[in-house]
Coordinates of C-alpha atoms in Angstrom, one line a residue:
M29 CA 43.8 18.2 -29.4
S30 CA 46.6 19.3 -27.0
I31 CA 46.1 22.8 -28.3
I32 CA 42.6 22.8 -27.1
T33 CA 43.3 21.3 -23.6
R34 CA 46.1 23.6 -23.1
N35 CA 43.9 26.6 -23.5
L36 CA 41.0 25.3 -21.4
P37 CA 39.0 28.5 -19.7
W38 CA 39.8 29.1 -16.0
F39 CA 36.5 27.9 -14.8
I40 CA 37.4 24.4 -15.8
K41 CA 41.3 24.5 -15.3
D42 CA 41.3 25.9 -11.8
P43 CA 39.0 23.4 -10.3
A44 CA 40.6 20.5 -12.0
V45 CA 44.1 21.7 -10.8
G46 CA 42.7 22.0 -7.3
I47 CA 41.4 18.4 -7.4
I48 CA 44.2 16.5 -9.0
G49 CA 47.2 18.9 -8.7
K50 CA 49.2 21.0 -11.1
K51 CA 51.7 18.1 -12.0
C52 CA 48.7 15.6 -13.0
Y53 CA 46.9 18.2 -14.6
I54 CA 49.7 19.0 -17.1
S55 CA 50.3 15.3 -17.5
L56 CA 47.0 14.1 -18.1
I57 CA 44.9 17.2 -19.4
E58 CA 47.4 19.3 -21.3
D59 CA 49.9 16.5 -22.6
L60 CA 47.1 13.9 -22.8
D61 CA 49.5 11.3 -21.3
V62 CA 47.3 8.5 -20.5
T63 CA 50.4 6.2 -19.7
D64 CA 51.2 8.1 -16.7
I65 CA 49.6 5.4 -14.3
K66 CA 50.4 7.1 -11.0
C67 CA 48.5 10.4 -12.0
L68 CA 45.9 8.3 -13.7
K69 CA 45.1 6.3 -10.4
Y70 CA 45.3 9.6 -8.5
A71 CA 42.8 11.2 -10.9
V72 CA 40.4 8.2 -10.7
S73 CA 40.5 8.2 -7.0
K74 CA 40.0 12.1 -6.7
G75 CA 36.9 11.7 -9.0
L76 CA 35.5 8.8 -7.1
G77 CA 36.3 10.7 -3.8
V78 CA 34.2 14.0 -4.9
G79 CA 31.5 11.7 -6.4
I80 CA 31.1 9.9 -3.0
V81 CA 31.0 13.2 -1.0
V82 CA 28.2 14.4 -3.4
G83 CA 26.3 11.1 -3.2
G84 CA 26.8 11.0 0.6
S85 CA 25.2 14.3 1.0
I86 CA 21.9 12.8 -0.3
M87 CA 22.3 9.1 0.5
K88 CA 19.9 8.8 3.4
V89 CA 17.4 11.5 2.0
P90 CA 15.3 8.6 0.5
Q91 CA 15.3 6.9 3.9
L92 CA 14.1 10.1 5.6
L93 CA 11.3 10.6 3.1
L94 CA 10.3 7.1 3.6
I95 CA 9.9 7.5 7.5
L96 CA 8.1 11.1 6.9
R97 CA 5.7 9.8 4.2
A98 CA 4.7 6.7 6.2
R99 CA 4.8 8.3 9.5
S100 CA 6.4 4.9 10.7
A101 CA 9.8 3.7 11.3
R102 CA 8.5 0.1 11.3
G103 CA 11.4 -2.4 10.5
L104 CA 14.3 0.1 11.4
S105 CA 16.5 -0.9 14.4
L106 CA 17.3 2.1 16.7
S107 CA 20.4 0.4 18.0
S108 CA 21.7 -0.2 14.4
Y109 CA 21.4 3.5 13.6
V110 CA 22.9 4.5 16.8
L111 CA 25.9 2.4 16.5
E112 CA 26.2 3.3 12.9
T113 CA 26.2 7.0 13.5
L114 CA 28.8 6.7 16.2
A115 CA 31.0 4.9 13.8
Y116 CA 30.5 7.7 11.1
A117 CA 31.3 10.5 13.8
I118 CA 34.5 8.6 14.9
T119 CA 35.7 8.2 11.4
L120 CA 34.9 11.9 10.5
A121 CA 36.8 13.1 13.5
Y122 CA 39.7 10.7 12.9
S123 CA 40.1 11.7 9.4
A124 CA 39.8 15.6 9.8
R125 CA 42.3 15.7 12.8
N126 CA 44.6 13.8 10.8
K127 CA 44.3 16.2 7.9
F128 CA 43.3 13.7 5.3
P129 CA 42.0 15.1 2.0
F130 CA 38.3 16.0 2.4
S131 CA 37.6 13.9 -0.7
T132 CA 38.5 10.8 1.2
Y133 CA 36.2 11.3 4.2
G134 CA 33.7 14.1 3.4
E135 CA 30.6 11.9 2.9
N136 CA 31.0 11.0 6.7
L137 CA 30.2 14.5 7.6
F138 CA 26.8 14.3 5.6
L139 CA 26.0 10.7 6.7
T140 CA 26.5 11.5 10.4
I141 CA 24.0 14.5 10.1
Q142 CA 21.4 12.3 8.2
N143 CA 21.8 9.4 10.5
V144 CA 21.2 11.7 13.4
L145 CA 18.0 12.8 11.8
V146 CA 16.9 9.3 11.0
T147 CA 17.6 8.2 14.5
L148 CA 15.5 11.0 16.1
L149 CA 12.5 10.0 13.8
I150 CA 12.9 6.3 15.0
I151 CA 12.7 7.6 18.4
H152 CA 9.7 9.9 17.6
H153 CA 7.9 7.1 15.8
S154 CA 8.8 4.3 18.3
P155 CA 5.7 2.1 19.0
S156 CA 4.0 2.6 22.3
P157 CA 3.6 -0.3 24.8
S158 CA 0.3 0.9 25.7
L159 CA -2.6 0.7 23.1
T160 CA -4.8 3.4 24.8
Q161 CA -2.4 6.5 24.8
K162 CA 1.0 7.0 23.3
P163 CA 3.5 8.8 25.7
S164 CA 5.2 11.9 24.6
S165 CA 8.7 11.3 23.0
T166 CA 10.0 14.9 23.7
P167 CA 12.0 13.9 26.7
K168 CA 13.7 11.0 24.6
L169 CA 14.4 13.5 21.8
V170 CA 15.9 15.9 24.1
A171 CA 18.1 13.3 25.7
A172 CA 19.3 12.3 22.3
V173 CA 20.1 15.8 21.0
A174 CA 22.0 16.5 24.3
T175 CA 23.9 13.1 23.9
T176 CA 24.8 14.0 20.2
F177 CA 26.3 17.4 21.2
I178 CA 28.4 15.8 24.2
A179 CA 29.7 13.1 21.9
S180 CA 30.7 15.7 19.2
Y181 CA 32.4 17.8 21.8
A182 CA 34.3 14.7 23.2
L183 CA 35.5 13.6 19.8
S184 CA 36.9 17.2 19.2
I185 CA 39.0 17.3 22.2
V186 CA 40.2 13.4 22.9
S187 CA 43.9 13.0 22.5
P188 CA 45.2 11.5 19.2
S189 CA 46.2 8.3 20.8
V190 CA 42.7 7.6 22.1
L191 CA 41.2 8.9 18.8
S192 CA 43.2 6.1 17.1
L193 CA 41.9 3.5 19.4
L194 CA 38.4 4.7 18.8
Q195 CA 38.9 4.5 15.0
M196 CA 40.0 0.8 15.6
S197 CA 36.8 0.4 17.6
T198 CA 34.8 1.3 14.5
I199 CA 35.5 -2.1 13.0
P200 CA 33.5 -4.0 15.7
L201 CA 30.9 -0.8 15.8
S202 CA 30.3 -1.6 12.0
L203 CA 29.7 -5.2 12.8
L204 CA 27.4 -4.4 15.7
S205 CA 25.6 -1.7 13.9
K206 CA 24.5 -4.1 11.0
F207 CA 23.7 -7.2 13.1
P208 CA 20.5 -5.9 14.8
Q209 CA 19.2 -4.7 11.3
I210 CA 20.2 -7.9 9.8
Y211 CA 18.4 -9.8 12.6
E212 CA 15.4 -7.5 12.5
N213 CA 15.0 -8.2 8.7
Q214 CA 15.3 -12.0 9.1
R215 CA 12.9 -12.1 12.0
A216 CA 10.1 -10.2 10.1
K217 CA 11.0 -11.6 6.8
S218 CA 10.8 -8.2 5.5
T219 CA 12.9 -5.0 5.2
G220 CA 10.1 -2.6 6.4
Q221 CA 10.8 1.2 5.9
L222 CA 14.5 0.2 4.9
S223 CA 15.4 2.1 1.7
S224 CA 16.8 0.1 -1.1
V225 CA 18.3 3.1 -2.6
A226 CA 20.5 3.9 0.7
V227 CA 21.6 0.2 0.7
V228 CA 22.8 0.1 -2.8
A229 CA 24.4 3.5 -2.4
Q230 CA 26.3 2.3 0.5
V231 CA 27.4 -0.7 -1.2
A232 CA 28.8 1.4 -4.1
G233 CA 30.2 4.0 -1.7
C234 CA 32.2 1.2 0.3
L235 CA 33.7 -0.3 -3.1
A236 CA 34.8 3.2 -4.1
R237 CA 36.2 4.0 -0.7
L238 CA 38.4 0.9 -0.7
F239 CA 40.0 2.4 -3.9
T240 CA 40.3 5.8 -2.7
T241 CA 41.7 4.7 0.7
A242 CA 44.3 2.5 -0.8
T243 CA 45.4 5.0 -3.5
E244 CA 45.5 8.3 -1.3
V245 CA 45.6 7.5 2.3
G246 CA 47.1 4.0 2.9
D247 CA 45.5 3.7 6.4
S248 CA 45.0 0.0 7.1
I249 CA 42.5 0.8 9.8
L250 CA 40.1 2.7 7.5
F251 CA 40.7 0.1 4.9
A252 CA 39.6 -2.8 7.2
G253 CA 36.6 -0.8 8.2
F254 CA 35.4 0.0 4.8
F255 CA 36.0 -3.7 3.9
L256 CA 34.0 -5.0 6.7
A257 CA 31.2 -2.4 6.1
L258 CA 30.9 -3.6 2.5
L259 CA 30.4 -7.2 3.4
L260 CA 27.5 -6.2 5.7
N261 CA 25.9 -4.1 3.2
V262 CA 26.1 -6.7 0.9
V263 CA 24.1 -8.9 3.3
L264 CA 21.6 -6.4 3.7
G265 CA 21.1 -5.9 0.0
A266 CA 20.7 -9.8 -0.4
Q267 CA 17.8 -9.5 2.4
M268 CA 16.1 -6.8 0.3
Y269 CA 16.3 -9.0 -2.8
A270 CA 15.1 -12.1 -0.8
F271 CA 12.2 -10.2 1.1
W272 CA 11.2 -7.8 -1.9
G273 CA 7.4 -7.3 -1.9
N274 CA 6.9 -8.8 1.7
E275 CA 6.4 -5.3 3.2
E276 CA 3.7 -4.6 0.5
E277 CA 1.9 -7.7 1.7
E278 CA 2.2 -6.7 5.4
R279 CA 0.8 -3.3 4.6
V280 CA -2.1 -4.7 2.7
L281 CA -2.9 -7.1 5.5
G282 CA -2.5 -4.4 8.1
K283 CA -5.0 -2.1 6.3
S284 CA -7.5 -4.9 6.1
H285 CA -7.0 -5.8 9.7
I286 CA -7.7 -2.2 10.6
R287 CA -10.8 -1.9 8.5
E288 CA -12.2 -5.1 9.9
K289 CA -11.5 -4.0 13.5
S290 CA -13.2 -0.6 12.9
S291 CA -16.3 -2.3 11.3
L292 CA -16.7 -4.4 14.4
E293 CA -16.3 -1.5 16.6
N294 CA -18.9 0.4 14.7
I295 CA -21.5 -2.4 15.1
V296 CA -24.2 -1.1 17.8
V297 CA -25.8 -3.7 19.7
P298 CA -29.3 -2.5 21.0
P299 CA -29.8 -2.9 24.8
Q300 CA -32.2 -5.6 25.7
S301 CA -35.1 -4.5 27.7
P302 CA -35.4 -6.2 31.2
L303 CA -37.8 -9.1 31.6
P304 CA -41.1 -8.0 33.3
Q305 CA -40.9 -9.1 36.8
R306 CA -43.9 -10.9 38.4
Q307 CA -45.7 -9.0 40.8
T308 CA -47.0 -10.7 43.8
Q309 CA -49.8 -9.2 45.8
T310 CA -49.3 -9.3 49.4
P311 CA -52.4 -9.2 51.8
P312 CA -53.0 -6.0 53.5
P313 CA -52.3 -6.1 57.3
G314 CA -54.8 -7.3 59.4
A315 CA -56.6 -9.2 56.7
K316 CA -57.5 -13.0 57.4
R317 CA -55.7 -15.7 55.4
W318 CA -58.3 -18.4 54.4
A319 CA -57.1 -21.9 53.6
R320 CA -59.2 -24.7 52.5
K321 CA -58.9 -27.8 54.7
L322 CA -59.0 -31.0 52.9
D323 CA -60.1 -34.1 54.6

């Protein structure tokens, strides 16, 4: 077997060396030494990291498709997504500027971009307080895009000490970002347009990130942030299980209410003709009025 593994083609060998390094490639692939625990853990961590980055690039796509298909962001908390996007962006800037391996944080790049798109869709589909006419969402969208660019530039120029403080702030940010969504789900007894695929993927991603952070980075701040995010995503997953099917009932009830309302609006009530007015004859001017005198 080792004869085969030592003569693998370049398009297999070169990427594998690039991921796990020359030393671990020789130990695990060429020599088939599965007792090398250090290299084995490193290879598993790298494999999980690459899988998370690839999965993170499409993690929020089901959520985007749900909103676009339904043309509604019902049940999604705007404040929750804004805070979550900020936490992703800070972690991305912190990891990139500290030159951590891309496999340990790469999904934050894709999640930040996807979360920005979800946030813009929530703003665009936000319910109008007026029932007659929905105001244009263009000014809010322009302000949101401008804020995104300003925040991105600020994260790229702040000092490392400030960036470390911001990374520590992602722990309460993660807490605050999930609480509005958890509260909204509990209040409505429904998860609305929240994607179950995205929630399950986030739980799996946090579990894998705990392992990769402990194996490759060893940063306690990052580890605490991923652990807290795991707990809150588990809560969201439990809510999706508890309220599963409620959104379908709400959708059916909503459609029946709309049909009932439209049928009532289509009923035409014919106008009633005015009652004929009694015409009283007035005597012509100059005519004598006769009255009978009773004794």
